[in-house]
């Protein structure tokens, strides 16, 4: 018999009462190969025929069950067919459909093409919607029966619906498929949310508590689907977080002038990656501030730390509060952090002693002002600390009674900075004497350092410096002026010049320099500092044109210095004098060397140079320092003697106002300038001491020891101690300067790979990650672009990637990659900008843009792989094997970091696809696991976008990675192709 269509075939089978397997055999005869059963809509046709009467047709249903069991029809076609049935009043039919769902709803799979897998996601979404509607209908009918006083027979059907819902949603795989379907069909998801609300309203009146709680559980599972990636466990059993500690110390020691936003983002990144609970996170920040303050050297450093703790960190916490959900929660967390802090009594006692005040009191008041703590919390915490302080070791009362505590001074200095900025805005020509009074007051005692620290911590130092540059520029020229106004002008020039030099040496010259605007005339001081001022790591050429101005001006200056009894002030062009002094000093040195001038004349000349304005002495020594570097050992004597003459103050009655205060700043500036040259020439010059170590972190490296030894030693000490201190940070920074990024990173990674105890490797990772913040961008490029490829492609090094050091290195690599990737769009912080960039290797040649030329990395890979032909160059690989989300997002591949990440993920892909397994394969697995662990929900544009789509199917073969959540996490679900890849991988699990 020739059957015309599917419906007729089913009817014939029913009439002739075929058994299920007979039916299947005959169907295959009727419909020869070609069209699949899904295209013929077999599942829908069977259900349509089975559901014609008030109760379902058992024979036709048996055919459908056979078709499902023998995989004649796909799960998606069955689910789609079921979701089209909407006559919920036919109880028996509904129950039959629920039974069919029960066969497979917790073990869905699909091994077809990506489109079929996406089809399964959509079908499951429709089926979920159908189940919710079915549950709501059953609940409504049950309620009607109960109201009519009928027995509660309808509970059976409602229980069946909830059971199927629970079974379907209980599988993580199903929830992952629904997660993809939600992104594919946002409107259908909205319908599900509406159905869920409606069901909640109906079930609220239900008397059966068990069914109600079952429904609530299902509702919770459905609501968790959109956020199923963001659930992270926080570390409960850990109280110290060395990375946070070191980051705060690094910022306080080296980057007080930096903006708060980058620091906030870095801290949030660490908090998220290490899953740190907020109270412990805030506690660690305060602990780091306390430690930094207690161990800071006396003088400027101590003031910088005080400003950092009391002015900058509260601002950082205010910004962190915006990241946390709900103000109330955050204030509770801060309160909780302070409760913990109060238990660290010895630390607080030490801080009280160092600051000569009740440290906690100042901190709590500042936190209250910024809205981080409530009034009640502050009073409660203060009472607890007051009780503790009664038992604290008492200081001798008279010893520090007259010393004002730094925290109080810093907090008072902040509004003063604002007032001074306003004063500086006024017209300088109107009341120069009044302005001089303000500046003179700033020079007394430690006022200047206090004000600068307060300005630096509140982000006002740049405008502070700009105002002084403008003042300095204004005072360079003098027109018709009296002797008095000439001396006021000379003083304003001198004080502004000295202050700016001091700012540049304390906080870095980039604070002084303006953003280059073309066309605008560069002020004298900016020109001078860029070309003439010696700084760490900057070598000056003493024969540079900037030191060789107009010869007539030089001659008149030499004559002035040599012949007159003291420096003239009226109508003096100070900027010309400062630029001419270098050439004048050369003339005078030559005359002295050749016996034309005696030592007495030299003394008179140096007294003239430093007698009125100290800035001339600063400019003279700046050139002499550059000059001495170029001389042989036996030629240096006279130049160094001249520096010695210029460094000491002039004891004379006839000096200008504020001479002693200016000499103090001058000697500190000269000491900084001469430090390197004096060390190299083994000379000692006694600078007028202020009683404090003006250069606490200078010359920290032990002499005559190889720097590699110093690096391994200092790292071992830090690892043993468990945290990094300010002095170690400076030593690491010096070693990074000296050895370069590759040397520094490579040797520290070697130290990490030597560790064999798990807790040590974890601590080492946390510490290394924070040390790498000295120059995170460059370190990451070296680590991901050179060190990891070297370890993964050289089989002789694979043993070093064993657990625990291997998994620790994977963690470190991911942390560095994520930090650099999230911040490389932002600005490098100032302590990173200072570093002279070495060219590690041209990343363009290492990882070429053009896919036609094989990159060095791919040649490396092909050299020790059996299937070299697959890997020999990207051009040989099919486009699909290296296509990644980043290409679809059109990420700029000229950026070195993007290039390095793309190549690292190609390497990972080839390791997973290679025939040899080993520690390197395990390393790749740890790397991917850490990527998943650190991921933020919905963070499009994370480093995983550089992973080729084909890697997903390779990864799923690794048992530890074969979970639906991992697949969702590693694919970019914002892209249709990403969703297809994820659906295919999950459906096949």
Coordinates of C-alpha atoms in Angstrom, one line a residue, residues 253-809:
X253 CA 55.0 55.0 49.5
X254 CA 55.3 55.8 45.8
X255 CA 52.2 57.3 44.4
X256 CA 50.6 59.8 46.8
X257 CA 49.9 62.1 43.9
X258 CA 48.1 59.5 41.8
X259 CA 44.3 59.7 41.2
X260 CA 42.1 57.7 43.5
X261 CA 40.0 56.0 40.7
X262 CA 42.8 53.7 39.4
X263 CA 43.6 52.6 42.9
X264 CA 39.9 51.9 43.6
X265 CA 39.7 49.8 40.5
X266 CA 42.8 47.9 41.3
X267 CA 41.5 47.2 44.8
X268 CA 38.1 46.1 43.5
X269 CA 39.8 43.8 41.1
X270 CA 41.8 42.1 43.9
X271 CA 38.7 41.9 46.1
X272 CA 36.8 40.2 43.3
X273 CA 39.6 37.8 42.2
X274 CA 40.5 36.7 45.7
X275 CA 36.8 36.7 46.9
X276 CA 37.6 38.8 49.9
X277 CA 34.6 39.7 52.3
X278 CA 34.1 43.4 52.5
X279 CA 34.8 43.8 56.3
X280 CA 38.1 42.0 56.0
X281 CA 38.9 44.0 52.9
X282 CA 38.4 47.3 54.6
X283 CA 40.3 46.1 57.7
X284 CA 43.3 45.1 55.5
X285 CA 43.3 48.6 53.9
X286 CA 43.4 50.3 57.4
X287 CA 46.1 47.8 58.6
X288 CA 48.3 48.6 55.7
X289 CA 47.9 52.4 56.5
X290 CA 48.9 51.8 60.1
X291 CA 51.9 49.7 59.2
X292 CA 53.0 52.2 56.5
X293 CA 52.7 55.1 59.0
X294 CA 54.5 53.3 61.9
X295 CA 57.5 52.2 59.7
X296 CA 57.7 55.4 57.7
X297 CA 61.0 57.3 58.1
X298 CA 60.7 60.6 60.1
X299 CA 60.2 63.8 58.1
X300 CA 58.6 64.1 54.7
X301 CA 57.8 60.4 54.4
X302 CA 55.9 60.4 57.7
X303 CA 53.8 63.4 56.6
X304 CA 53.1 61.8 53.2
X305 CA 51.8 58.7 55.0
X306 CA 49.7 60.8 57.4
X307 CA 48.1 62.6 54.4
X308 CA 47.6 59.3 52.6
X309 CA 45.9 57.7 55.6
X310 CA 43.6 60.6 56.7
X311 CA 42.9 62.4 53.4
X312 CA 43.3 59.9 50.5
X313 CA 42.1 56.6 51.9
X314 CA 38.7 57.9 53.2
X315 CA 38.1 59.2 49.6
X316 CA 39.1 55.8 48.3
X317 CA 36.5 54.1 50.7
X318 CA 33.8 56.6 49.6
X319 CA 34.4 55.4 46.0
X320 CA 34.4 51.8 47.1
X321 CA 31.0 52.4 48.8
X322 CA 29.6 53.2 45.3
X323 CA 30.7 49.8 44.1
X324 CA 29.0 48.0 46.9
X325 CA 25.2 47.5 46.8
X326 CA 23.4 49.6 49.4
X327 CA 24.9 52.3 51.5
X328 CA 23.7 50.7 54.7
X329 CA 25.5 47.5 54.1
X330 CA 28.8 49.3 53.5
X331 CA 28.6 51.3 56.6
X332 CA 27.9 48.1 58.6
X333 CA 31.0 46.5 56.9
X334 CA 33.2 49.5 57.8
X335 CA 31.9 49.4 61.3
X336 CA 32.7 45.6 61.4
X337 CA 36.2 46.4 60.0
X338 CA 36.8 48.9 62.8
X339 CA 35.6 46.3 65.4
X340 CA 38.3 44.0 64.1
X341 CA 40.8 46.8 64.1
X342 CA 40.2 47.6 67.7
X343 CA 41.3 44.0 68.6
X344 CA 44.8 44.8 67.2
X345 CA 45.6 46.8 70.3
X346 CA 49.5 46.6 70.1
X347 CA 49.3 48.0 66.5
X348 CA 47.0 50.9 67.5
X349 CA 49.2 51.6 70.6
X350 CA 52.2 51.8 68.4
X351 CA 50.4 54.2 66.0
X352 CA 49.3 56.4 68.9
X353 CA 52.9 56.5 70.1
X354 CA 54.2 57.4 66.6
X355 CA 51.6 60.1 65.9
X356 CA 51.6 61.4 69.5
X357 CA 47.8 61.3 69.6
X358 CA 44.7 59.1 69.7
X359 CA 45.1 57.8 66.2
X360 CA 41.8 55.9 66.2
X361 CA 39.9 59.0 67.3
X362 CA 41.1 61.0 64.3
X363 CA 40.4 58.1 61.9
X364 CA 36.8 57.6 63.2
X365 CA 36.0 61.3 63.0
X366 CA 37.3 61.4 59.5
X367 CA 35.2 58.3 58.5
X368 CA 32.1 59.9 60.1
X369 CA 32.7 63.1 58.1
X370 CA 32.8 61.1 54.9
X371 CA 29.6 59.2 55.7
X372 CA 31.4 55.9 56.2
X373 CA 30.2 55.4 59.8
X374 CA 27.1 56.5 61.7
X375 CA 27.3 58.7 64.8
X376 CA 26.3 55.9 67.0
X377 CA 28.9 53.5 65.6
X378 CA 31.6 56.2 66.1
X379 CA 30.7 56.8 69.8
X380 CA 30.5 53.0 70.5
X381 CA 33.9 52.4 68.8
X382 CA 35.5 55.4 70.6
X383 CA 34.3 54.2 74.0
X384 CA 35.9 50.7 73.3
X385 CA 39.2 52.3 72.3
X386 CA 39.2 54.7 75.3
X387 CA 38.8 51.7 77.6
X388 CA 41.8 50.0 75.9
X389 CA 44.0 53.0 76.0
X390 CA 43.8 53.2 79.8
X391 CA 46.0 50.1 79.8
X392 CA 48.4 51.3 77.1
X393 CA 52.0 51.9 78.0
X394 CA 52.1 55.6 79.0
X395 CA 54.6 58.0 77.3
X396 CA 56.6 60.3 79.5
X397 CA 54.3 63.3 79.8
X398 CA 56.8 66.1 79.2
X399 CA 58.6 64.4 76.4
X400 CA 56.1 65.0 73.5
X401 CA 53.7 67.4 75.2
X402 CA 54.6 70.4 73.0
X403 CA 54.7 68.5 69.7
X404 CA 51.6 68.8 67.7
X405 CA 50.3 65.5 66.3
X406 CA 50.7 65.1 62.5
X407 CA 47.1 63.9 61.8
X408 CA 45.7 67.2 63.3
X409 CA 48.2 69.3 61.3
X410 CA 47.5 67.5 58.1
X411 CA 43.7 67.8 58.5
X412 CA 44.2 71.5 59.2
X413 CA 46.6 71.9 56.2
X414 CA 44.0 70.7 53.7
X415 CA 41.7 73.8 53.9
X416 CA 44.9 76.0 54.0
X417 CA 45.9 74.5 50.6
X418 CA 42.6 75.7 49.2
X419 CA 43.1 79.2 50.7
X420 CA 46.7 79.5 49.3
X421 CA 45.4 78.5 45.8
X422 CA 42.9 81.3 46.0
X423 CA 45.6 83.8 47.2
X424 CA 47.8 82.7 44.3
X425 CA 45.0 83.5 41.8
X426 CA 45.1 87.2 42.7
X427 CA 47.1 89.7 40.5
X428 CA 50.7 89.3 41.7
X429 CA 51.6 92.9 40.6
X430 CA 49.1 94.5 43.1
X431 CA 50.5 93.2 46.4
X432 CA 53.7 91.4 46.0
X433 CA 54.7 92.1 49.7
X434 CA 51.4 90.4 50.9
X435 CA 52.1 87.4 48.7
X436 CA 55.7 87.2 50.0
X437 CA 54.4 87.2 53.6
X438 CA 52.2 84.1 52.7
X439 CA 55.1 82.3 51.1
X440 CA 57.5 83.1 53.9
X441 CA 55.0 81.6 56.4
X442 CA 54.8 78.5 54.2
X443 CA 58.6 78.0 54.5
X444 CA 58.8 78.0 58.3
X445 CA 59.3 74.6 60.1
X446 CA 57.6 71.7 58.3
X447 CA 54.7 73.9 56.9
X448 CA 55.8 73.4 53.3
X449 CA 56.0 69.6 53.5
X450 CA 52.6 69.5 55.4
X451 CA 50.9 71.6 52.7
X452 CA 52.5 69.7 49.8
X453 CA 51.5 66.3 51.4
X454 CA 47.9 67.6 51.9
X455 CA 47.8 68.9 48.3
X456 CA 49.2 65.6 46.9
X457 CA 46.7 63.4 48.8
X458 CA 43.7 65.5 47.7
X459 CA 44.8 65.8 44.0
X460 CA 45.6 69.5 44.2
X461 CA 49.3 69.3 43.8
X462 CA 49.3 69.8 40.0
X463 CA 47.3 73.1 40.3
X464 CA 49.5 74.1 43.2
X465 CA 52.6 73.6 41.1
X466 CA 51.0 75.4 38.1
X467 CA 50.3 78.5 40.2
X468 CA 53.9 78.6 41.4
X469 CA 55.2 78.2 37.8
X470 CA 53.0 81.2 36.8
X471 CA 54.4 83.2 39.8
X472 CA 58.0 82.2 38.9
X473 CA 57.4 83.3 35.3
X474 CA 55.9 86.6 36.4
X475 CA 59.0 87.4 38.5
X476 CA 61.6 86.7 35.9
X477 CA 61.6 90.2 34.3
X478 CA 61.8 93.5 36.1
X479 CA 61.0 96.9 34.5
X480 CA 61.5 100.2 36.3
X481 CA 61.6 99.2 40.0
X482 CA 62.9 100.4 43.3
X483 CA 65.5 98.5 45.4
X484 CA 62.7 97.3 47.7
X485 CA 60.5 96.0 44.9
X486 CA 63.5 94.4 43.2
X487 CA 64.3 92.5 46.4
X488 CA 60.7 91.4 46.8
X489 CA 60.7 90.2 43.2
X490 CA 64.0 88.4 43.7
X491 CA 62.6 86.6 46.8
X492 CA 59.3 85.6 45.0
X493 CA 61.4 84.2 42.1
X494 CA 63.7 82.4 44.5
X495 CA 61.0 80.9 46.8
X496 CA 58.9 79.7 43.9
X497 CA 61.9 78.2 42.2
X498 CA 63.0 76.4 45.3
X499 CA 59.5 75.1 46.1
X500 CA 59.1 73.8 42.6
X501 CA 62.4 72.0 42.7
X502 CA 61.4 70.5 46.1
X503 CA 58.1 69.4 44.7
X504 CA 59.8 67.8 41.6
X505 CA 62.2 65.9 43.8
X506 CA 59.6 64.8 46.4
X507 CA 56.7 63.9 44.1
X508 CA 58.3 63.5 40.6
X509 CA 58.8 66.1 37.9
X510 CA 55.6 64.9 36.0
X511 CA 53.6 66.8 38.6
X512 CA 55.2 70.0 37.4
X513 CA 55.1 69.5 33.7
X514 CA 51.9 70.7 31.9
X515 CA 50.2 68.7 29.2
X516 CA 52.0 69.9 26.1
X517 CA 49.8 72.4 24.3
X518 CA 51.2 73.3 20.9
X519 CA 51.8 77.0 20.3
X520 CA 51.8 78.1 23.9
X521 CA 55.2 79.4 25.2
X522 CA 56.8 77.0 27.7
X523 CA 57.5 78.7 31.0
X524 CA 61.1 79.1 32.0
X525 CA 61.0 76.7 35.0
X526 CA 59.5 73.9 32.8
X527 CA 62.3 74.3 30.3
X528 CA 64.9 74.3 33.0
X529 CA 63.6 71.2 34.8
X530 CA 63.4 69.2 31.6
X531 CA 66.8 70.1 30.2
X532 CA 69.0 71.1 33.2
X533 CA 67.9 69.4 36.4
X534 CA 69.6 66.1 37.3
X535 CA 67.2 63.4 38.4
X536 CA 67.5 59.7 39.1
X537 CA 67.9 57.9 35.9
X538 CA 68.5 61.1 33.8
X539 CA 72.0 61.7 32.5
X540 CA 72.6 65.3 31.4
X541 CA 75.1 66.4 28.8
X542 CA 77.1 69.4 30.2
X543 CA 77.9 70.6 26.6
X544 CA 74.2 70.7 25.7
X545 CA 73.1 73.9 23.9
X546 CA 70.8 74.7 26.9
X547 CA 74.0 75.2 29.0
X548 CA 75.6 77.5 26.3
X549 CA 73.5 80.7 26.1
X550 CA 74.4 84.1 24.6
X551 CA 78.2 84.8 25.3
X552 CA 77.7 88.5 26.0
X553 CA 75.2 87.7 28.8
X554 CA 77.7 85.1 30.2
X555 CA 80.6 87.7 30.1
X556 CA 78.5 90.3 31.9
X557 CA 77.4 87.7 34.6
X558 CA 81.0 86.6 35.1
X559 CA 82.1 90.2 35.5
X560 CA 79.2 90.8 37.9
X561 CA 80.1 87.8 40.1
X562 CA 83.8 88.5 40.1
X563 CA 84.0 92.3 40.5
X564 CA 81.0 93.4 42.7
X565 CA 80.9 92.9 46.4
X566 CA 77.4 91.4 46.1
X567 CA 74.7 90.5 43.6
X568 CA 72.7 93.3 42.1
X569 CA 68.9 92.9 42.1
X570 CA 67.4 95.8 40.3
X571 CA 66.2 95.0 36.8
X572 CA 67.9 91.6 37.0
X573 CA 66.4 89.1 34.5
X574 CA 66.6 86.0 36.8
X575 CA 65.7 83.4 34.2
X576 CA 68.6 84.7 32.0
X577 CA 71.0 84.6 35.0
X578 CA 69.9 81.0 35.8
X579 CA 70.4 79.9 32.2
X580 CA 73.8 81.7 31.9
X581 CA 75.3 80.5 35.3
X582 CA 76.4 77.2 33.8
X583 CA 78.6 78.8 31.2
X584 CA 79.8 81.4 33.7
X585 CA 80.8 78.6 36.1
X586 CA 82.7 76.9 33.3
X587 CA 84.7 80.1 32.6
X588 CA 85.4 80.6 36.3
X589 CA 86.5 76.9 36.6
X590 CA 88.8 77.3 33.6
X591 CA 90.3 80.4 35.1
X592 CA 90.9 78.7 38.4
X593 CA 92.4 75.6 36.8
X594 CA 94.8 77.8 34.9
X595 CA 95.8 79.8 37.9
X596 CA 94.2 83.1 36.7
X597 CA 91.9 83.1 39.8
X598 CA 92.9 82.3 43.3
X599 CA 90.8 80.3 45.8
X600 CA 89.9 83.5 47.7
X601 CA 88.3 84.9 44.4
X602 CA 86.4 81.6 44.0
X603 CA 85.1 82.0 47.6
X604 CA 83.9 85.5 46.8
X605 CA 82.2 84.4 43.6
X606 CA 80.4 81.4 45.3
X607 CA 79.3 83.7 48.1
X608 CA 77.9 86.1 45.5
X609 CA 76.1 83.2 43.8
X610 CA 74.4 82.0 46.9
X611 CA 74.2 85.2 48.9
X612 CA 71.0 86.7 47.7
X613 CA 69.0 84.1 45.7
X614 CA 69.6 80.4 46.4
X615 CA 68.2 79.3 43.0
X616 CA 71.4 80.5 41.3
X617 CA 73.4 78.1 43.4
X618 CA 70.9 75.3 42.5
X619 CA 71.4 76.0 38.8
X620 CA 75.2 76.1 39.2
X621 CA 75.3 72.8 41.0
X622 CA 73.0 71.2 38.5
X623 CA 75.5 71.9 35.8
X624 CA 78.5 71.0 37.9
X625 CA 76.9 67.6 38.7
X626 CA 76.6 66.9 34.9
X627 CA 80.2 68.2 34.4
X628 CA 81.8 66.0 37.1
X629 CA 80.3 62.9 35.5
X630 CA 82.4 63.6 32.4
X631 CA 85.7 64.2 34.1
X632 CA 88.5 61.7 34.9
X633 CA 89.3 60.9 38.5
X634 CA 92.2 63.3 38.7
X635 CA 90.3 66.2 37.1
X636 CA 87.4 66.3 39.5
X637 CA 88.9 68.0 42.6
X638 CA 88.2 71.6 41.8
X639 CA 84.6 71.0 40.5
X640 CA 83.7 69.1 43.7
X641 CA 85.3 71.8 45.8
X642 CA 83.1 74.3 44.1
X643 CA 80.0 72.2 44.8
X644 CA 81.2 72.2 48.5
X645 CA 81.5 76.0 48.5
X646 CA 78.0 76.5 47.0
X647 CA 76.4 74.0 49.4
X648 CA 77.2 75.7 52.7
X649 CA 75.1 78.8 53.8
X650 CA 76.6 82.3 53.8
X651 CA 77.0 83.8 57.3
X652 CA 76.4 87.4 56.6
X653 CA 74.2 90.2 57.9
X654 CA 73.4 91.4 54.4
X655 CA 71.1 88.6 53.2
X656 CA 67.5 88.9 52.1
X657 CA 64.5 87.9 54.1
X658 CA 63.8 84.2 55.0
X659 CA 67.4 83.3 54.2
X660 CA 67.8 80.5 56.7
X661 CA 64.5 78.9 55.6
X662 CA 65.5 79.1 51.9
X663 CA 69.0 77.6 52.7
X664 CA 67.3 74.6 54.4
X665 CA 65.3 73.8 51.2
X666 CA 68.3 74.6 49.0
X667 CA 70.6 72.1 50.8
X668 CA 67.9 69.4 50.6
X669 CA 67.6 70.0 46.8
X670 CA 71.4 69.9 46.4
X671 CA 71.7 66.8 48.5
X672 CA 69.3 65.0 46.1
X673 CA 71.0 66.4 43.1
X674 CA 74.5 65.3 44.1
X675 CA 73.7 61.9 45.7
X676 CA 74.5 59.8 42.6
X677 CA 77.7 61.7 41.7
X678 CA 79.0 61.7 45.2
X679 CA 78.5 58.0 45.5
X680 CA 80.3 57.4 42.1
X681 CA 83.2 59.7 43.1
X682 CA 83.3 58.4 46.7
X683 CA 83.2 62.0 47.9
X684 CA 81.6 63.3 51.0
X685 CA 80.0 66.8 51.2
X686 CA 78.4 67.9 54.5
X687 CA 75.1 69.6 53.7
X688 CA 73.5 71.8 56.4
X689 CA 71.4 69.2 58.3
X690 CA 67.8 69.6 59.1
X691 CA 68.1 66.8 61.7
X692 CA 66.2 64.4 59.5
X693 CA 67.1 61.9 56.8
X694 CA 66.1 63.7 53.7
X695 CA 66.7 60.7 51.4
X696 CA 65.4 57.7 53.4
X697 CA 65.0 55.3 50.5
X698 CA 68.2 56.1 48.6
X699 CA 71.1 53.7 48.1
X700 CA 69.3 50.7 49.6
X701 CA 71.3 48.0 47.7
X702 CA 74.2 46.4 49.5
X703 CA 77.5 47.2 47.7
X704 CA 79.5 44.5 45.8
X705 CA 76.6 41.9 45.7
X706 CA 75.1 40.6 42.4
X707 CA 71.6 42.0 42.0
X708 CA 70.2 38.5 41.4
X709 CA 71.3 37.5 44.9
X710 CA 69.7 40.7 46.3
X711 CA 66.5 39.9 44.5
X712 CA 66.2 36.3 45.7
X713 CA 67.2 37.3 49.2
X714 CA 64.7 40.1 49.5
X715 CA 61.9 37.9 48.1
X716 CA 62.7 35.1 50.5
X717 CA 62.5 37.5 53.4
X718 CA 59.2 39.0 52.2
X719 CA 57.8 35.5 51.7
X720 CA 58.8 34.4 55.1
X721 CA 57.3 37.5 56.7
X722 CA 54.1 37.2 54.6
X723 CA 53.9 40.8 53.7
X724 CA 55.8 43.5 51.8
X725 CA 57.1 46.6 53.7
X726 CA 57.9 50.0 52.2
X727 CA 61.6 49.5 52.3
X728 CA 61.3 46.2 50.3
X729 CA 59.0 47.9 47.8
X730 CA 61.8 50.5 47.1
X731 CA 64.4 47.7 46.8
X732 CA 62.2 45.8 44.3
X733 CA 61.7 49.1 42.4
X734 CA 65.4 49.7 42.2
X735 CA 66.1 46.2 41.0
X736 CA 63.4 46.5 38.4
X737 CA 65.1 49.7 37.1
X738 CA 68.5 48.0 37.1
X739 CA 67.8 44.6 35.8
X740 CA 64.9 45.5 33.4
X741 CA 61.4 44.0 33.3
X742 CA 62.3 40.6 31.7
X743 CA 65.2 39.9 34.1
X744 CA 63.0 40.9 37.1
X745 CA 60.0 38.9 36.1
X746 CA 61.9 35.9 35.0
X747 CA 63.9 35.5 38.2
X748 CA 60.9 36.0 40.4
X749 CA 58.9 33.4 38.5
X750 CA 61.9 31.0 38.9
X751 CA 61.7 31.6 42.7
X752 CA 57.9 30.8 42.6
X753 CA 58.5 27.6 40.7
X754 CA 61.0 26.4 43.3
X755 CA 58.3 26.4 46.0
X756 CA 56.9 23.0 46.9
X757 CA 54.5 23.7 49.7
X758 CA 51.0 24.7 48.7
X759 CA 50.5 27.4 51.3
X760 CA 53.9 28.9 50.4
X761 CA 53.1 29.0 46.7
X762 CA 49.7 30.7 47.4
X763 CA 51.4 33.3 49.6
X764 CA 54.1 33.8 46.9
X765 CA 51.5 34.4 44.3
X766 CA 49.7 37.0 46.4
X767 CA 52.9 38.8 47.1
X768 CA 54.3 38.6 43.5
X769 CA 51.1 39.9 42.1
X770 CA 51.4 43.0 44.3
X771 CA 55.1 43.4 43.6
X772 CA 54.3 43.3 39.8
X773 CA 52.1 46.4 40.3
X774 CA 55.4 48.3 40.2
X775 CA 54.9 48.0 36.4
X776 CA 52.0 45.7 35.8
X777 CA 51.6 46.4 32.0
X778 CA 55.2 45.6 31.1
X779 CA 55.4 42.6 33.5
X780 CA 52.3 41.1 32.0
X781 CA 53.6 41.5 28.5
X782 CA 56.8 39.6 29.5
X783 CA 55.0 37.0 31.5
X784 CA 52.4 36.1 28.9
X785 CA 54.4 36.9 25.8
X786 CA 57.8 35.3 26.7
X787 CA 57.9 33.3 30.0
X788 CA 54.7 31.2 29.6
X789 CA 55.2 30.4 25.9
X790 CA 58.8 29.4 26.8
X791 CA 57.5 27.0 29.6
X792 CA 54.7 25.5 27.5
X793 CA 56.6 24.9 24.4
X794 CA 59.8 23.4 25.9
X795 CA 59.2 19.8 27.1
X796 CA 62.4 19.9 29.2
X797 CA 60.7 22.6 31.4
X798 CA 57.3 20.9 31.7
X799 CA 58.3 19.3 35.1
X800 CA 58.5 22.7 36.7
X801 CA 54.7 23.2 36.0
X802 CA 53.7 20.4 38.4
X803 CA 51.4 21.2 41.2
X804 CA 51.7 23.2 43.5
X805 CA 53.9 25.8 41.7
X806 CA 52.3 25.2 38.3
X807 CA 48.8 25.9 39.6
X808 CA 50.1 29.0 41.4
X809 CA 51.8 30.3 38.3

